[in-house]
């Protein structure tokens, strides 16, 4: 039985506790110490990694409603690295708005400073172009640049021959560092990298796109992929596709972990009340109006038939739309269930109930080939997940007792 992997989302997963603290009259905006404390608790629980998401150019309204200021991931994770010793540290960084030399250097530096715990969540960004004097390029164009940026980063990381460590009067043997020349349609680079990246082979690569272009990219480069799947059948399909694509690239399909996002509400219930605007928001995502439908009746065929007419590939986040459609397509799904998935987890799998029922569902997904693990996002209390759910996974022999190795690659069991 394969082990289950857990990653916790550094920003989203602490929102519920911070919002609750603010409601009780505590600080309205989290301090840097809150981030450090959150990371320390995740490490105490033995979570594989902290995933620091980053959306450049967020709408102002999101700031007004949030009890924290999300810091820039690489700098925040450098501080967290100094206060932790085992947990993996996954920084989101954009290929659309960064040059490969900068990325290779920053991520390799984090990897060294953390003792081999760095990961890079490769994103093409869905907003924020104005900050860089750009218009946001079309998705295909962004993925084409992402491939070149990633190739160039990998070339920089591969440019240090392990021989650089051989003793040479105590200095680095610079003859063991190759020049890197890269010339593509999007990236040009001539230089050499001044930081090694071999603490764990190389930093671990993550990716979160689930469009056809996104999965193809992931199958080529990623060690682990984040997904949006509220339905088990949809997750099985996505993970199977990812593994097929990886095999077609000559990779071992087992070398790519699939980690859908999940919102866990231990000893709680999902909110199934239809809030104002919710029906319109979900209808807009799906591209079909949901007005006039009975909340508790199975979705009618005319709604399901609309799927084939909607272009989900060019949606800002294909996974959100495809995930909702996958759920809608499961026999008997009601509008209330569909709206609830969006309301409780923005389209991610949301589970509420006893720790036992949640642990069983998570293990069931892994056993059915729907996931290799999960990313814990803004559900209820992550501390309750640590206190109640992880021990059950351990008791089932499916979660390690302590960090067996020292690197992120060790924790995730990726080669
Ligand atoms: C779980 C998850 C986490 C993501 N985190 C980020 C993020 O931190 N920053 C970002 O710009 N995009 C993030 N994305 C968006 C993806 O990187 C990607 O841009 C988006 O899904 C569009 O690509 P696609 O159409 O191929 O899915 C995330 C997506 C998922 C599913």
XYZ file of C-alpha atoms and ligand atoms in Angstrom:
446
model
C 0.000 0.000 0.000
C 1.494 3.283 -1.026
C 2.035 6.024 1.484
C -0.075 9.140 1.392
C 1.599 12.529 1.008
C 0.375 15.738 2.613
C 1.354 19.270 1.710
C -0.183 22.289 3.439
C -0.919 25.560 1.688
C 0.953 28.229 3.645
C -1.357 31.141 3.004
C -4.831 29.656 2.501
C -4.817 27.011 5.209
C -4.211 29.500 8.002
C -7.047 31.814 6.967
C -9.755 30.147 9.095
C -7.768 30.372 12.345
C -6.702 33.965 11.674
C -10.243 35.002 10.780
C -11.533 33.375 13.964
C -8.885 35.152 16.031
C -9.861 38.492 14.472
C -13.548 37.778 15.215
C -12.626 37.259 18.856
C -11.043 40.704 18.973
C -7.443 39.639 18.243
C -5.156 41.185 15.616
C -6.907 41.867 12.325
C -3.819 41.221 10.227
C -1.381 38.360 10.843
C 2.224 39.103 11.755
C 5.342 37.484 10.283
C 5.533 35.398 13.478
C 2.145 33.888 12.639
C 3.606 32.496 9.393
C 6.615 31.094 11.249
C 4.381 29.561 13.894
C 2.114 28.031 11.246
C 5.146 26.423 9.563
C 6.470 25.090 12.869
C 3.136 23.415 13.642
C 3.047 21.797 10.195
C 6.559 20.484 10.788
C 5.612 19.140 14.232
C 2.774 17.272 12.505
C 5.198 15.758 9.992
C 3.647 17.341 6.897
C 5.795 16.813 3.765
C 5.932 20.438 2.714
C 4.618 23.933 3.018
C 3.281 25.182 -0.323
C 3.484 28.939 -0.658
C 1.003 29.986 -3.354
C 1.343 33.377 -5.019
C -1.016 35.318 -7.230
C 0.529 38.486 -8.525
C -1.913 41.307 -9.076
C -4.727 40.156 -6.811
C -7.936 42.184 -6.864
C -7.942 44.828 -4.110
C -11.194 43.449 -2.672
C -9.377 40.266 -1.612
C -7.035 42.290 0.538
C -9.836 44.099 2.277
C -11.434 40.814 3.306
C -8.349 38.928 4.470
C -6.685 38.648 7.876
C -3.200 38.452 6.417
C -0.809 40.005 3.972
C 0.734 37.244 1.884
C 4.465 37.846 1.630
C 6.592 37.148 -1.411
C 7.186 33.363 -1.319
C 10.961 33.046 -1.725
C 11.769 35.617 0.928
C 9.105 34.289 3.305
C 10.349 30.722 2.867
C 13.935 31.806 3.535
C 12.830 33.074 6.941
C 10.811 29.901 7.509
C 13.832 27.794 6.488
C 15.825 29.324 9.318
C 13.164 28.409 11.885
C 12.461 24.848 10.717
C 14.671 21.860 10.055
C 12.752 19.227 8.085
C 9.620 20.423 6.326
C 9.804 20.978 2.553
C 9.448 24.551 1.261
C 7.660 25.041 -2.065
C 7.850 28.517 -3.552
C 5.525 29.628 -6.323
C 7.331 31.648 -8.980
C 6.121 32.779 -12.371
C 7.782 31.861 -15.657
C 5.865 34.662 -17.382
C 7.327 37.478 -15.296
C 10.778 36.130 -14.385
C 14.005 35.342 -16.169
C 15.446 31.847 -15.768
C 18.767 33.053 -14.372
C 16.984 34.818 -11.495
C 14.761 31.811 -10.811
C 17.587 29.274 -10.960
C 19.682 31.337 -8.567
C 16.945 32.148 -6.056
C 15.571 28.625 -5.839
C 19.040 27.051 -5.671
C 19.898 29.499 -2.888
C 16.777 28.521 -0.926
C 17.697 24.889 -1.487
C 21.155 25.408 -0.002
C 19.983 27.591 2.860
C 17.332 25.020 3.806
C 19.553 21.949 3.452
C 17.817 20.531 0.365
C 14.194 21.338 1.140
C 13.262 23.647 -1.741
C 10.586 23.104 -4.362
C 9.428 25.355 -7.195
C 5.753 25.585 -8.108
C 6.054 26.557 -11.762
C 3.184 28.868 -12.701
C 2.452 30.794 -15.856
C 0.309 33.352 -13.928
C -3.289 34.237 -14.654
C -3.040 37.931 -13.776
C -0.632 40.675 -12.747
C 0.818 41.474 -16.194
C 0.461 45.233 -15.652
C 3.035 45.093 -12.857
C 5.569 44.066 -15.475
C 4.521 46.442 -18.224
C 2.897 43.614 -20.174
C -0.472 42.477 -21.437
C -1.170 38.933 -20.296
C -0.208 36.610 -23.164
C -2.572 33.820 -24.238
C -2.330 30.565 -22.312
C -0.533 28.608 -25.058
C 2.039 31.358 -25.408
C 2.593 31.414 -21.639
C 3.131 27.648 -21.575
C 5.549 27.912 -24.529
C 7.612 30.443 -22.584
C 7.296 28.305 -19.427
C 8.905 25.366 -21.245
C 11.860 27.494 -22.339
C 12.284 29.086 -18.918
C 12.189 25.672 -17.251
C 14.637 24.179 -19.761
C 17.013 27.071 -19.110
C 16.665 26.733 -15.316
C 17.365 22.999 -15.571
C 20.388 23.693 -17.789
C 21.738 26.142 -15.200
C 21.154 23.651 -12.400
C 22.894 20.904 -14.395
C 25.890 23.107 -15.139
C 27.753 22.294 -11.936
C 29.661 19.033 -12.251
C 29.760 17.318 -8.830
C 33.536 17.562 -9.178
C 33.253 21.204 -8.062
C 33.542 19.900 -4.516
C 36.964 18.341 -5.032
C 39.521 19.972 -2.797
C 41.370 22.776 -4.547
C 42.957 24.869 -1.913
C 39.566 25.201 -0.204
C 37.933 27.051 -3.100
C 35.260 25.935 -5.519
C 36.746 24.350 -8.644
C 35.285 26.698 -11.237
C 36.496 24.447 -14.058
C 33.674 22.150 -12.976
C 31.035 24.794 -13.768
C 29.920 24.856 -17.408
C 28.827 27.935 -19.318
C 25.174 27.904 -20.296
C 24.012 29.161 -23.670
C 20.325 29.131 -24.383
C 18.604 30.616 -27.367
C 14.869 30.212 -27.846
C 11.862 32.170 -29.048
C 11.251 33.535 -25.529
C 14.493 33.129 -23.620
C 18.076 34.020 -24.412
C 20.816 33.378 -21.925
C 24.594 33.410 -21.903
C 26.280 32.938 -18.611
C 27.113 30.648 -15.747
C 25.391 30.029 -12.449
C 27.165 30.976 -9.237
C 25.178 28.725 -6.855
C 25.149 24.909 -6.792
C 21.785 23.134 -6.776
C 22.689 19.563 -5.881
C 21.572 19.351 -2.274
C 18.780 16.950 -3.291
C 19.784 16.165 -6.858
C 17.997 19.353 -7.826
C 15.091 21.313 -6.315
C 11.720 19.532 -6.684
C 9.452 20.789 -9.488
C 5.706 21.276 -8.992
C 3.058 22.387 -11.433
C -0.650 23.084 -11.090
C -2.120 23.533 -14.554
C -4.753 21.042 -15.670
C -5.621 22.168 -19.201
C -4.341 19.917 -21.986
C -1.300 22.194 -22.346
C -0.840 22.262 -18.562
C -0.875 18.480 -18.175
C 1.515 18.033 -21.092
C 3.882 20.499 -19.452
C 3.519 18.745 -16.088
C 4.156 15.325 -17.604
C 7.406 16.606 -19.065
C 8.843 18.459 -16.083
C 6.985 18.052 -12.805
C 7.880 15.787 -9.915
C 4.473 16.530 -8.399
C 1.261 18.098 -9.690
C -1.424 19.969 -7.758
C -4.987 19.379 -8.955
C -8.568 20.543 -8.564
C -10.905 17.567 -8.414
C -14.111 17.561 -6.406
C -15.036 14.166 -7.875
C -13.117 10.942 -7.503
C -13.827 9.841 -11.078
C -12.463 13.135 -12.415
C -9.327 12.773 -10.281
C -8.770 9.213 -11.508
C -9.104 10.423 -15.095
C -6.692 13.341 -14.596
C -4.095 11.248 -12.769
C -4.325 8.482 -15.379
C -3.889 11.006 -18.183
C -0.906 12.580 -16.429
C 0.760 9.180 -16.016
C 0.111 8.256 -19.658
C 1.615 11.533 -20.816
C 4.645 11.025 -18.552
C 5.163 7.506 -19.932
C 4.922 8.891 -23.477
C 7.839 11.215 -22.559
C 9.846 8.182 -21.512
C 9.379 8.909 -17.817
C 8.410 6.433 -15.109
C 4.753 7.324 -14.412
C 5.344 6.570 -10.735
C 7.843 9.428 -10.665
C 5.033 12.016 -10.926
C 2.887 12.453 -7.816
C -0.639 13.744 -8.201
C -1.885 15.843 -5.280
C -5.432 17.252 -5.527
C -6.291 20.156 -3.248
C -8.638 19.366 -0.364
C -10.559 21.319 2.275
C -11.048 19.315 5.464
C -13.657 20.243 8.065
C -13.058 17.842 10.987
C -16.109 17.346 13.252
C -17.988 19.892 11.232
C -20.505 20.143 8.419
C -20.352 21.678 4.970
C -22.329 24.826 4.441
C -25.107 23.873 2.024
C -27.122 27.077 2.109
C -27.392 28.832 -1.235
C -25.863 32.279 -0.733
C -26.742 35.270 -2.949
C -24.891 35.330 -6.246
C -23.572 31.782 -5.873
C -25.784 30.284 -8.580
C -24.788 33.022 -11.016
C -21.082 32.627 -10.201
C -21.101 28.867 -10.780
C -23.284 29.272 -13.883
C -20.788 31.784 -15.275
C -17.884 29.393 -14.644
C -19.704 26.529 -16.350
C -20.942 28.742 -19.151
C -24.576 27.719 -18.677
C -27.259 29.614 -16.689
C -28.470 27.710 -13.603
C -31.497 29.924 -12.830
C -34.819 28.212 -12.151
C -33.318 24.805 -11.332
C -34.534 22.821 -8.311
C -31.708 22.793 -5.734
C -32.303 19.215 -4.628
C -33.122 17.454 -7.883
C -30.450 15.744 -9.997
C -29.077 18.148 -12.610
C -31.146 17.846 -15.796
C -29.711 16.477 -19.030
C -29.987 19.819 -20.813
C -27.482 21.284 -18.317
C -25.109 18.323 -18.640
C -25.329 18.488 -22.436
C -23.951 22.045 -22.347
C -20.493 20.750 -21.347
C -19.612 19.845 -24.908
C -20.370 23.385 -26.073
C -18.204 25.159 -23.513
C -14.514 25.939 -24.083
C -12.990 24.924 -20.758
C -9.415 24.973 -22.095
C -9.197 28.737 -22.275
C -10.774 29.354 -18.838
C -8.322 31.140 -16.480
C -8.039 27.957 -14.389
C -9.228 25.002 -16.467
C -9.167 22.667 -13.462
C -11.866 24.606 -11.583
C -14.294 24.391 -14.502
C -13.464 20.810 -15.496
C -13.705 19.724 -11.850
C -17.190 21.206 -11.483
C -18.269 19.543 -14.737
C -16.863 16.184 -13.601
C -18.883 16.448 -10.415
C -22.015 17.530 -12.292
C -21.630 14.500 -14.576
C -21.680 12.015 -11.688
C -25.115 10.376 -11.620
C -27.535 12.053 -9.229
C -25.458 15.169 -8.469
C -27.784 17.969 -7.353
C -27.401 21.687 -7.839
C -27.030 22.038 -4.047
C -24.001 19.717 -4.097
C -22.455 21.547 -7.013
C -22.937 24.966 -5.409
C -21.659 23.594 -2.090
C -18.369 22.442 -3.625
C -17.781 25.909 -4.958
C -18.913 27.653 -1.781
C -16.951 25.450 0.624
C -13.807 24.909 -1.386
C -13.727 27.010 -4.593
C -14.102 23.774 -6.552
C -11.684 21.674 -4.502
C -12.733 18.445 -2.816
C -14.359 19.412 0.503
C -14.842 16.794 3.209
C -16.668 17.266 6.494
C -17.362 14.828 9.294
C -15.466 12.685 11.763
C -11.707 12.312 11.501
C -12.304 8.627 10.772
C -14.611 9.280 7.820
C -12.198 11.878 6.415
C -9.176 9.577 6.782
C -11.102 6.741 5.103
C -12.073 8.952 2.162
C -8.498 10.194 1.678
C -7.166 6.633 1.768
C -9.950 5.517 -0.582
C -8.901 8.121 -3.140
C -5.297 6.934 -2.976
C -6.294 3.264 -3.206
C -8.511 3.979 -6.212
C -5.722 5.723 -8.096
C -7.273 9.182 -7.752
C -4.350 10.708 -5.828
C -0.898 10.128 -4.352
C -1.627 12.628 -1.612
C -3.299 15.981 -1.038
C -2.718 19.678 -0.586
C -4.522 20.973 2.509
C -6.119 24.316 1.826
C -8.529 26.645 3.604
C -11.000 24.261 5.184
C -11.615 24.122 8.898
C -8.745 23.897 11.352
C -5.556 22.298 10.026
C -4.580 21.694 13.653
C -7.515 19.301 13.946
C -6.264 17.536 10.821
C -2.850 17.231 12.468
C -4.317 16.181 15.829
C -6.960 13.749 14.609
C -6.578 12.715 10.962
C -2.812 12.212 10.589
C -2.682 9.801 13.565
C -5.355 7.662 11.884
C -3.351 7.611 8.646
C -0.319 6.589 10.704
C -2.239 3.877 12.509
C -3.225 2.507 9.093
C 0.486 2.333 8.222
C 0.011 4.868 5.448
C 1.808 7.921 6.869
C 5.371 7.958 8.155
C 6.016 8.375 11.894
C 8.771 10.913 11.445
C 10.751 12.513 8.637
C 12.773 9.603 7.275
C 15.139 11.722 5.193
C 16.260 15.311 5.241
C 15.193 16.587 1.810
C 11.868 17.412 0.184
C 12.652 14.761 -2.429
C 12.960 12.209 0.396
C 9.635 13.248 1.940
C 7.732 13.033 -1.333
C 9.509 9.847 -2.407
C 10.261 11.223 -5.858
C 13.403 9.899 -7.572
C -3.917 23.787 -6.454
C -3.538 24.907 -7.375
C -2.685 25.886 -6.930
C -2.320 26.941 -7.768
N -1.487 27.892 -7.287
C -1.174 28.939 -8.072
C -0.381 29.998 -7.579
O 0.045 29.989 -6.438
N -0.110 31.034 -8.405
C -0.567 31.096 -9.691
O -0.292 32.071 -10.378
N -1.342 30.102 -10.187
C -1.653 29.049 -9.403
N -2.464 28.082 -9.901
C -2.908 28.196 -11.291
C -2.098 27.313 -12.220
O -0.711 27.466 -12.035
C -2.411 27.586 -13.692
O -1.964 28.865 -14.070
C -3.861 27.570 -13.936
O -4.390 26.383 -13.399
C -4.140 27.690 -15.432
O -3.579 26.654 -16.148
P -4.461 25.482 -16.690
O -5.510 26.093 -17.504
O -3.499 24.623 -17.451
O -5.058 24.773 -15.521
C -2.830 27.018 -9.086
C -3.699 26.018 -9.529
C -4.048 24.973 -8.700
C -4.964 23.919 -9.238
